[in-house]
CSV table of C-alpha atoms in Angstrom, one decimal:
chain,number,residue,atom,x,y,z
A,1,UNK,CA,14.1,12.2,7.9
A,2,UNK,CA,11.8,9.7,9.7
A,3,UNK,CA,13.1,6.4,11.0
A,4,UNK,CA,12.8,3.3,8.8
A,5,UNK,CA,9.5,1.5,8.8
A,6,UNK,CA,9.2,-2.0,7.4
A,7,UNK,CA,5.7,-3.4,6.8
A,8,UNK,CA,4.1,-6.4,5.2
A,9,UNK,CA,1.2,-6.8,2.8
A,10,UNK,CA,-1.1,-9.5,4.1
A,11,UNK,CA,-2.3,-12.1,1.5
A,12,UNK,CA,-6.0,-11.2,1.4
A,13,UNK,CA,-6.6,-12.6,-2.1
A,14,UNK,CA,-7.8,-16.1,-2.5
A,15,UNK,CA,-5.2,-16.6,-5.2
A,16,UNK,CA,-2.5,-16.6,-2.5
A,17,UNK,CA,-4.3,-19.2,-0.3
A,18,UNK,CA,-3.9,-23.0,-0.4
A,19,UNK,CA,-6.9,-25.4,-0.4
A,20,UNK,CA,-6.6,-26.0,3.4
A,21,UNK,CA,-6.0,-22.4,4.4
A,22,UNK,CA,-8.4,-20.7,6.7
A,23,UNK,CA,-8.7,-16.9,5.9
A,24,UNK,CA,-9.3,-16.2,9.6
A,25,UNK,CA,-5.6,-17.1,10.0
A,26,UNK,CA,-4.8,-13.7,8.4
A,27,UNK,CA,-5.4,-12.0,11.7
A,28,UNK,CA,-2.9,-14.3,13.4
A,29,UNK,CA,-0.4,-13.7,10.6
A,30,UNK,CA,-0.8,-9.9,11.3
A,31,UNK,CA,-0.2,-10.4,15.0
A,32,UNK,CA,2.8,-12.6,14.3
A,33,UNK,CA,4.2,-9.8,12.0
A,34,UNK,CA,3.8,-7.3,14.8
A,35,UNK,CA,5.7,-9.5,17.3
A,36,UNK,CA,8.5,-10.1,14.8
A,37,UNK,CA,9.1,-6.3,14.6
A,38,UNK,CA,7.3,-5.2,11.5
A,39,UNK,CA,5.9,-1.7,11.9
A,40,UNK,CA,2.9,-1.9,9.6
A,41,UNK,CA,0.3,-4.2,8.1
A,42,UNK,CA,-1.1,-3.4,4.7
A,43,UNK,CA,-3.9,-4.8,2.5
A,44,UNK,CA,-4.7,-4.2,-1.1
A,45,UNK,CA,-8.0,-3.5,-2.8
A,46,UNK,CA,-9.6,-5.0,-6.0
A,47,UNK,CA,-12.7,-6.6,-7.5
A,48,UNK,CA,-10.7,-8.4,-10.2
A,49,UNK,CA,-10.3,-11.5,-8.1
A,50,UNK,CA,-11.9,-12.8,-4.8
A,51,UNK,CA,-10.4,-11.5,-1.6
A,52,UNK,CA,-11.2,-10.3,1.9
A,53,UNK,CA,-12.4,-6.7,1.4
A,54,UNK,CA,-9.7,-4.2,2.4
A,55,UNK,CA,-11.5,-2.2,5.1
A,56,UNK,CA,-13.1,-5.3,6.5
A,57,UNK,CA,-9.7,-6.8,7.0
A,58,UNK,CA,-8.3,-3.6,8.7
A,59,UNK,CA,-11.3,-3.5,11.0
A,60,UNK,CA,-10.6,-7.0,12.1
A,61,UNK,CA,-6.9,-6.2,12.7
A,62,UNK,CA,-7.6,-3.0,14.7
A,63,UNK,CA,-8.5,-4.7,18.0
A,64,UNK,CA,-6.2,-7.6,17.4
A,65,UNK,CA,-3.0,-5.5,17.2
A,66,UNK,CA,-1.5,-2.9,19.4
A,67,UNK,CA,1.2,-0.7,17.8
A,68,UNK,CA,1.5,-1.5,14.1
A,69,UNK,CA,0.3,1.0,11.4
A,70,UNK,CA,-2.7,-0.4,9.5
A,71,UNK,CA,-2.7,0.6,5.8
A,72,UNK,CA,-4.1,0.2,2.3
A,73,UNK,CA,-1.8,-0.4,-0.6
A,74,UNK,CA,-3.7,0.8,-2.4
A,75,UNK,CA,-7.3,1.7,-1.7
A,76,UNK,CA,-9.4,2.5,-4.8
A,77,UNK,CA,-11.9,5.0,-3.5
A,78,UNK,CA,-14.1,4.9,-6.7
A,79,UNK,CA,-15.3,1.4,-5.6
A,80,UNK,CA,-17.1,3.1,-2.6
A,81,UNK,CA,-19.5,5.9,-2.1
A,82,UNK,CA,-17.2,8.8,-1.0
A,83,UNK,CA,-19.2,9.9,2.1
A,84,UNK,CA,-19.6,6.4,3.3
A,85,UNK,CA,-15.9,5.7,2.8
A,86,UNK,CA,-15.0,8.8,4.9
A,87,UNK,CA,-17.0,7.3,7.7
A,88,UNK,CA,-15.6,3.8,7.3
A,89,UNK,CA,-12.0,5.1,7.4
A,90,UNK,CA,-12.7,7.4,10.3
A,91,UNK,CA,-14.2,4.4,12.2
A,92,UNK,CA,-11.1,2.3,11.5
A,93,UNK,CA,-8.8,5.1,12.7
A,94,UNK,CA,-10.9,5.3,15.9
A,95,UNK,CA,-10.9,1.6,16.5
A,96,UNK,CA,-7.1,1.4,16.0
A,97,UNK,CA,-6.3,4.4,18.2
A,98,UNK,CA,-5.1,6.5,15.3
A,99,UNK,CA,-3.0,3.9,13.5
A,100,UNK,CA,-4.5,4.1,10.0
A,101,UNK,CA,-2.6,5.2,6.9
A,102,UNK,CA,-4.6,5.3,3.6
A,103,UNK,CA,-2.7,4.9,0.3
A,104,UNK,CA,-5.0,5.5,-2.6
A,105,UNK,CA,-5.0,5.0,-6.4
A,106,UNK,CA,-7.2,5.6,-9.4
A,107,UNK,CA,-6.9,2.2,-11.0
A,108,UNK,CA,-4.9,1.0,-14.0
A,109,UNK,CA,-5.7,0.9,-17.7
A,110,UNK,CA,-6.7,-2.5,-18.9
A,111,UNK,CA,-8.3,-5.3,-17.0
A,112,UNK,CA,-7.0,-4.3,-13.6
A,113,UNK,CA,-8.8,-1.0,-13.6
A,114,UNK,CA,-11.1,0.2,-16.3
A,115,UNK,CA,-13.7,-2.6,-15.8
A,116,UNK,CA,-14.0,-1.7,-12.2
A,117,UNK,CA,-15.3,1.7,-13.1
A,118,UNK,CA,-18.1,0.1,-15.1
A,119,UNK,CA,-19.0,-2.0,-12.0
A,120,UNK,CA,-19.0,1.1,-9.9
A,121,UNK,CA,-21.1,3.0,-12.5
A,122,UNK,CA,-18.6,5.8,-12.8
A,123,UNK,CA,-16.9,7.3,-15.9
A,124,UNK,CA,-13.3,6.4,-16.7
A,125,UNK,CA,-12.5,9.9,-17.7
A,126,UNK,CA,-11.3,12.4,-15.2
A,127,UNK,CA,-10.5,9.6,-12.8
A,128,UNK,CA,-7.6,11.4,-11.2
A,129,UNK,CA,-9.6,14.6,-10.6
A,130,UNK,CA,-12.3,12.4,-9.0
A,131,UNK,CA,-9.6,10.8,-6.8
A,132,UNK,CA,-8.2,14.1,-5.6
A,133,UNK,CA,-11.7,15.5,-4.9
A,134,UNK,CA,-12.6,12.4,-3.0
A,135,UNK,CA,-9.6,12.8,-0.7
A,136,UNK,CA,-10.3,16.5,-0.3
A,137,UNK,CA,-13.9,15.6,0.6
A,138,UNK,CA,-12.7,13.1,3.2
A,139,UNK,CA,-10.5,15.7,4.8
A,140,UNK,CA,-13.1,18.3,5.2
A,141,UNK,CA,-15.6,15.8,6.6
A,142,UNK,CA,-13.0,14.5,9.1
A,143,UNK,CA,-12.6,18.2,10.2
A,144,UNK,CA,-16.4,18.5,10.7
A,145,UNK,CA,-17.6,20.2,7.6
A,146,UNK,CA,-21.3,19.8,6.6
A,147,UNK,CA,-20.9,20.5,2.8
A,148,UNK,CA,-18.5,20.1,-0.1
A,149,UNK,CA,-18.6,21.8,-3.4
A,150,UNK,CA,-16.1,20.5,-6.0
A,151,UNK,CA,-16.2,20.2,-9.7
A,152,UNK,CA,-17.2,16.6,-9.7
A,153,UNK,CA,-18.4,15.9,-6.1
A,154,UNK,CA,-21.0,18.1,-4.6
A,155,UNK,CA,-22.8,17.5,-1.3
A,156,UNK,CA,-24.9,19.9,0.8
A,157,UNK,CA,-26.4,19.4,4.3
A,158,UNK,CA,-24.2,16.4,5.2
A,159,UNK,CA,-25.2,15.2,8.6
A,160,UNK,CA,-22.6,15.0,11.4
A,161,UNK,CA,-19.9,12.5,10.5
A,162,UNK,CA,-17.8,10.1,12.5
A,163,UNK,CA,-14.6,12.0,13.5
A,164,UNK,CA,-11.3,10.1,13.3
A,165,UNK,CA,-9.0,9.5,16.3
A,166,UNK,CA,-6.5,12.1,15.1
A,167,UNK,CA,-7.5,15.7,14.2
A,168,UNK,CA,-7.5,16.0,10.5
A,169,UNK,CA,-7.8,12.3,10.0
A,170,UNK,CA,-5.3,9.6,8.9
A,171,UNK,CA,-2.4,10.5,6.5
A,172,UNK,CA,-3.3,9.8,2.9
A,173,UNK,CA,-0.6,8.7,0.4
A,174,UNK,CA,-0.7,8.4,-3.3
A,175,UNK,CA,0.4,5.5,-5.5
A,176,UNK,CA,1.7,6.1,-9.0
A,177,UNK,CA,4.9,7.4,-10.6
A,178,UNK,CA,3.8,9.4,-13.7
A,179,UNK,CA,4.9,13.0,-13.8
A,180,UNK,CA,1.3,14.1,-13.0
A,181,UNK,CA,1.1,11.7,-10.0
A,182,UNK,CA,4.4,13.1,-8.7
A,183,UNK,CA,3.2,16.7,-9.0
A,184,UNK,CA,-0.1,15.8,-7.2
A,185,UNK,CA,1.8,14.0,-4.5
A,186,UNK,CA,3.9,17.1,-3.8
A,187,UNK,CA,0.8,19.3,-3.8
A,188,UNK,CA,-1.7,17.5,-1.6
A,189,UNK,CA,-0.7,14.0,-0.4
A,190,UNK,CA,1.1,13.0,2.8
A,191,UNK,CA,3.2,10.2,1.3
A,192,UNK,CA,4.2,8.4,-1.9
A,193,UNK,CA,3.8,4.7,-2.5
A,194,UNK,CA,5.1,3.6,-5.9
A,195,UNK,CA,6.8,0.4,-7.1
A,196,UNK,CA,9.5,1.4,-9.7
A,197,UNK,CA,11.6,-1.5,-10.9
A,198,UNK,CA,14.8,0.5,-10.5
A,199,UNK,CA,16.1,2.4,-7.4
A,200,UNK,CA,17.3,5.3,-9.6
A,201,UNK,CA,13.8,5.9,-10.8
A,202,UNK,CA,12.6,6.0,-7.2
A,203,UNK,CA,15.2,8.6,-6.3
A,204,UNK,CA,14.3,10.9,-9.3
A,205,UNK,CA,10.6,10.5,-8.6
A,206,UNK,CA,11.0,11.4,-5.0
A,207,UNK,CA,12.9,14.6,-6.0
A,208,UNK,CA,10.2,15.5,-8.4
A,209,UNK,CA,7.5,15.0,-5.8
A,210,UNK,CA,9.4,17.2,-3.3
A,211,UNK,CA,9.9,19.9,-6.0
A,212,UNK,CA,6.1,20.2,-6.5
A,213,UNK,CA,5.6,22.6,-3.6
A,214,UNK,CA,6.4,21.1,-0.2
A,215,UNK,CA,9.4,20.0,1.8
A,216,UNK,CA,10.5,16.4,1.3
A,217,UNK,CA,10.1,16.0,5.1
A,218,UNK,CA,6.3,16.5,4.6
A,219,UNK,CA,6.1,13.4,2.2
A,220,UNK,CA,6.6,9.9,3.6
A,221,UNK,CA,8.7,8.1,1.0
A,222,UNK,CA,7.4,4.5,0.8
A,223,UNK,CA,7.9,1.7,-1.6
A,224,UNK,CA,5.8,-1.4,-2.5
A,225,UNK,CA,8.1,-4.3,-3.3
A,226,UNK,CA,7.7,-8.0,-3.9
A,227,UNK,CA,10.3,-10.1,-2.0
A,228,UNK,CA,11.3,-13.7,-2.0
A,229,UNK,CA,14.1,-15.1,0.1
A,230,UNK,CA,15.5,-18.4,-1.0
A,231,UNK,CA,18.7,-20.4,-1.5
A,232,UNK,CA,19.7,-18.3,-4.5
A,233,UNK,CA,18.3,-15.9,-7.1
A,234,UNK,CA,17.3,-18.7,-9.6
A,235,UNK,CA,15.2,-20.6,-7.0
A,236,UNK,CA,13.6,-17.4,-5.7
A,237,UNK,CA,12.7,-16.2,-9.2
A,238,UNK,CA,11.0,-19.6,-9.9
A,239,UNK,CA,8.9,-19.1,-6.8
A,240,UNK,CA,8.1,-15.5,-7.7
A,241,UNK,CA,7.1,-16.6,-11.3
A,242,UNK,CA,4.5,-18.9,-9.8
A,243,UNK,CA,3.3,-16.1,-7.6
A,244,UNK,CA,3.1,-13.7,-10.5
A,245,UNK,CA,1.1,-16.1,-12.7
A,246,UNK,CA,-1.3,-17.0,-9.8
A,247,UNK,CA,-1.8,-13.4,-8.8
A,248,UNK,CA,-1.7,-11.5,-12.1
A,249,UNK,CA,-1.9,-14.1,-14.8
A,250,UNK,CA,1.5,-13.0,-16.2
A,251,UNK,CA,5.0,-14.4,-15.9
A,252,UNK,CA,7.6,-12.8,-13.7
A,253,UNK,CA,9.5,-11.4,-16.6
A,254,UNK,CA,6.5,-9.2,-17.5
A,255,UNK,CA,5.7,-8.2,-13.9
A,256,UNK,CA,9.2,-7.0,-13.1
A,257,UNK,CA,9.1,-4.6,-16.0
A,258,UNK,CA,6.5,-2.5,-14.1
A,259,UNK,CA,7.0,-3.5,-10.4
A,260,UNK,CA,9.8,-3.6,-7.9
A,261,UNK,CA,10.8,-7.3,-7.4
A,262,UNK,CA,13.6,-8.6,-5.3
A,263,UNK,CA,14.7,-12.3,-5.0
A,264,UNK,CA,17.6,-14.3,-3.9
A,265,UNK,CA,19.5,-15.3,-0.7
A,266,UNK,CA,19.0,-13.2,2.5
A,267,UNK,CA,22.2,-11.4,1.7
A,268,UNK,CA,21.2,-10.6,-1.9
A,269,UNK,CA,17.7,-9.4,-0.8
A,270,UNK,CA,19.2,-7.2,1.9
A,271,UNK,CA,21.6,-5.7,-0.6
A,272,UNK,CA,18.8,-5.0,-3.1
A,273,UNK,CA,16.6,-3.4,-0.5
A,274,UNK,CA,19.5,-1.3,0.6
A,275,UNK,CA,19.7,0.2,-2.8
A,276,UNK,CA,16.2,1.5,-2.5
A,277,UNK,CA,16.9,2.7,1.0
A,278,UNK,CA,19.9,4.7,-0.4
A,279,UNK,CA,17.5,6.1,-3.0
A,280,UNK,CA,15.4,7.6,-0.2
A,281,UNK,CA,12.8,4.9,0.8
A,282,UNK,CA,11.9,5.1,4.5
A,283,UNK,CA,8.8,2.9,4.6
A,284,UNK,CA,9.0,-0.5,2.9
A,285,UNK,CA,5.7,-2.3,2.2
A,286,UNK,CA,6.9,-5.9,1.5
A,287,UNK,CA,4.7,-8.3,-0.5
A,288,UNK,CA,5.8,-11.9,0.3
A,289,UNK,CA,6.2,-13.9,-2.9
A,290,UNK,CA,4.7,-17.1,-1.6
A,291,UNK,CA,1.6,-19.1,-2.2
A,292,UNK,CA,-0.3,-20.6,0.7
A,293,UNK,CA,-0.3,-19.3,4.3
A,294,UNK,CA,2.4,-21.7,5.6
A,295,UNK,CA,4.8,-20.5,2.9
A,296,UNK,CA,3.7,-16.9,3.7
A,297,UNK,CA,4.6,-17.5,7.4
A,298,UNK,CA,8.0,-18.9,6.4
A,299,UNK,CA,8.8,-15.8,4.2
A,300,UNK,CA,7.6,-13.5,7.0
A,301,UNK,CA,10.1,-15.0,9.4
A,302,UNK,CA,12.9,-14.7,6.8
A,303,UNK,CA,12.2,-11.1,6.0
A,304,UNK,CA,11.9,-10.3,9.7
A,305,UNK,CA,15.5,-11.4,10.1
A,306,UNK,CA,16.5,-8.6,7.7
A,307,UNK,CA,14.8,-5.8,9.6
A,308,UNK,CA,17.8,-4.7,11.8
A,309,UNK,CA,20.1,-4.6,8.8
A,310,UNK,CA,17.7,-2.6,6.7
A,311,UNK,CA,17.1,-0.1,9.5
A,312,UNK,CA,20.9,0.2,9.9
A,313,UNK,CA,21.2,1.0,6.2
A,314,UNK,CA,18.6,3.7,6.6
A,315,UNK,CA,20.4,5.2,9.5
A,316,UNK,CA,23.6,5.2,7.5
A,317,UNK,CA,21.9,6.8,4.5
A,318,UNK,CA,20.3,9.5,6.7
A,319,UNK,CA,23.7,10.4,8.3
A,320,UNK,CA,25.3,10.5,4.9
A,321,UNK,CA,22.9,13.0,3.4
A,322,UNK,CA,22.6,15.0,6.6
A,323,UNK,CA,18.9,14.4,7.1
């Protein structure tokens, strides 16, 4: 099994900024994360609230960083024309020297997903089939194809496209943990990026994805998790509650029913993350539960202190299961 990677989600949404914050500081925050030992920088994608557009942020980070993976968590391809998106992603892969990873999703029911389809002038129905076909289109274009004939997407006489840095293009992961998403992950995606509230659910989901047709070694097992390190659990949960309300308009007690959330002292957070590592996670994408860039920087430093211990836990788990 691959070595443990620990990445951070950059706070590109304006809901996470303070009144005096300069969004250009996000590039410096990414560079600081790389120096602290994080192995990846991720950005999310939405039109629900104002934010720095995901691919624009990654393009800014490409020449400003050297070794970290640059990723989306998660990109919603339906917000973009599919051929243009293939070129944009190939361009970022080129500019970064082959450091791009693209996690994708089809959007959520309710206000976080369905209205975006109306803005994109696309039907809500068959959204998962559209997502899979979009990824298939990207891959053939990255390989140099000049046409694509799917059930939903059909293009003929496509002019020569920008080719990515790596043959075949960047790896594409899938977000989501429904049985259908797990089966699709196992059939055609290079990684899995869910956020189940319980480690046991992660372990069972990973097994289901691996049972869908490929070896588990062919699927990068990632996890999206919100983290807050504080003096104790109660203090950390109060801070995360403020973050959840600012970001999602819901209290923490509702958010943690659907997303992985870890709060407490450094030792408590390390133990909780270790449970996910034992369940099979080998790429953590950590969302820092803090409002304002100074508080984000503080949490970044605190989480960075845990990187050696989390990697050691992954090494131990890999030796224990013989992988």
